[in-house]
Amino acid sequence: MDGNNAARIFNITNNNLNVILKDLIFINGKNTNGGAIFGNSIAFNCTFINNNASAYGGAIYRGSAINCTFLNNTAKEGAAIYVNTKNITIADCTFENNVAREYGGAVSVDSTSNTIIANCTFNRNSAKTGGAVNVGY
């Protein structure tokens, strides 16, 4: 799915839903928060390439990711994933060349969240604070 650097790809506004996205490729999504995905979601076996958020979560804002790859995503905070809700899991993911202008070159987690990050690989991600992961501030 290609957002053509003009729009977010998935917008999930119902907080009572938890949408499962599987085996998808998200390219060039763009928005203020969550360039590719905004809202309660679980991404399985997905790839996120060149997604951008001017504020939070270049690829994902508020969702879990299992066995996903994040390449060249950008945001002010959480270039790949920004978490500000409870019970998020980020596992078996690869994060490469993601850039945050402020916090969390790959992942940024708000201090009020209960987030598990396990078995992930972080290569060449960058930010002013927390080149790979930033937790609270």
C-alpha positions as CSV (number, residue, x, y, z in Angstrom):
1,M,0.0,0.0,0.0
2,D,1.5,3.3,-1.1
3,G,0.4,6.6,0.5
4,N,2.3,8.6,-2.2
5,N,3.7,10.9,0.6
6,A,0.2,12.5,0.7
7,A,-1.9,10.5,3.2
8,R,-2.0,8.1,6.1
9,I,-2.7,4.5,5.0
10,F,-4.9,3.2,7.9
11,N,-6.9,5.4,10.3
12,I,-8.5,3.5,13.1
13,T,-10.6,5.9,15.2
14,N,-12.7,3.4,17.3
15,N,-10.8,2.8,20.5
16,N,-12.9,-0.3,21.2
17,L,-11.4,-2.1,18.1
18,N,-8.0,-3.7,17.8
19,V,-7.4,-4.2,14.0
20,I,-5.1,-6.9,12.9
21,L,-3.0,-6.2,9.8
22,K,-1.0,-9.1,8.3
23,D,1.6,-9.6,5.6
24,L,1.3,-6.0,4.2
25,I,3.8,-3.5,2.9
26,F,3.3,0.2,3.9
27,I,5.2,2.7,1.8
28,N,5.2,6.5,1.8
29,G,2.5,7.1,4.3
30,K,2.4,10.6,5.7
31,N,0.4,12.4,8.4
32,T,0.9,14.4,11.6
33,N,0.7,11.3,13.8
34,G,1.1,7.8,12.4
35,G,2.3,8.1,8.9
36,A,1.1,4.5,7.9
37,I,-1.2,3.5,10.8
38,F,-3.0,5.5,13.5
39,G,-4.9,3.7,16.2
40,N,-5.3,0.4,18.0
41,S,-3.7,-2.2,15.8
42,I,-1.5,-5.2,15.7
43,A,0.8,-5.5,12.6
44,F,2.1,-9.1,11.9
45,N,4.8,-9.8,9.3
46,C,4.5,-6.3,7.8
47,T,7.1,-4.0,6.3
48,F,7.1,-0.2,6.7
49,I,9.2,1.8,4.3
50,N,9.7,5.6,4.0
51,N,6.7,6.6,6.2
52,N,6.6,10.0,7.8
53,A,4.9,11.8,10.7
54,S,5.5,15.4,11.3
55,A,4.9,14.8,15.0
56,Y,4.6,11.2,16.5
57,G,5.0,7.7,15.0
58,G,6.5,7.8,11.5
59,A,5.0,4.4,10.7
60,I,2.8,3.5,13.7
61,Y,1.0,5.6,16.3
62,R,-0.3,3.5,19.2
63,G,-0.1,-0.1,17.8
64,S,1.8,-3.3,18.4
65,A,4.2,-4.9,15.9
66,I,5.2,-8.6,15.7
67,N,7.9,-9.8,13.2
68,C,7.8,-6.5,11.2
69,T,10.5,-4.6,9.4
70,F,10.9,-0.8,9.6
71,L,13.1,1.0,7.1
72,N,13.8,4.7,6.6
73,N,10.8,6.0,8.6
74,T,10.9,9.5,10.1
75,A,9.1,11.6,12.7
76,K,9.7,14.2,15.4
77,E,9.3,11.4,18.0
78,G,9.3,7.6,17.5
79,A,10.5,7.4,13.9
80,A,9.0,3.9,13.5
81,I,6.6,3.5,16.4
82,Y,5.2,5.9,19.0
83,V,3.4,4.4,22.0
84,N,1.1,6.3,24.4
85,T,-1.3,3.6,25.4
86,K,-1.2,0.5,27.6
87,N,-0.4,-3.1,26.7
88,I,1.7,-2.7,23.5
89,T,4.0,-5.5,22.3
90,I,6.9,-4.9,19.9
91,A,8.6,-8.3,19.2
92,D,10.9,-9.9,16.7
93,C,11.1,-6.7,14.6
94,T,14.0,-5.1,12.7
95,F,14.5,-1.4,12.7
96,E,17.0,0.1,10.2
97,N,17.8,3.7,9.2
98,N,14.9,5.3,11.0
99,V,15.4,9.0,12.1
100,A,13.6,11.0,14.8
101,R,14.3,14.7,15.1
102,E,13.9,14.6,18.9
103,Y,13.2,11.3,20.7
104,G,13.3,7.6,19.8
105,G,15.2,6.9,16.6
106,A,13.1,3.7,16.2
107,V,10.7,3.6,19.1
108,S,9.4,6.2,21.6
109,V,7.4,5.0,24.6
110,D,5.4,7.5,26.8
111,S,6.2,7.1,30.5
112,T,2.6,6.0,31.2
113,S,2.6,3.0,28.9
114,N,3.1,-0.7,29.7
115,T,5.1,-1.8,26.7
116,I,7.1,-5.0,26.0
117,I,10.0,-4.8,23.5
118,A,11.6,-8.2,22.9
119,N,14.0,-9.9,20.4
120,C,14.3,-6.8,18.2
121,T,17.2,-5.7,16.1
122,F,18.2,-2.0,15.8
123,N,20.7,-0.8,13.1
124,R,21.6,2.8,12.3
125,N,18.6,4.5,13.9
126,S,19.1,8.0,15.2
127,A,17.6,10.8,17.3
128,K,18.8,13.6,19.6
129,T,17.8,11.4,22.6
130,G,17.4,7.6,22.4
131,G,18.9,6.5,19.1
132,A,17.1,3.2,19.2
133,V,14.5,3.5,22.0
134,N,13.4,6.4,24.2
135,V,11.2,5.6,27.3
136,G,9.5,8.6,29.0
137,Y,11.1,12.0,29.4
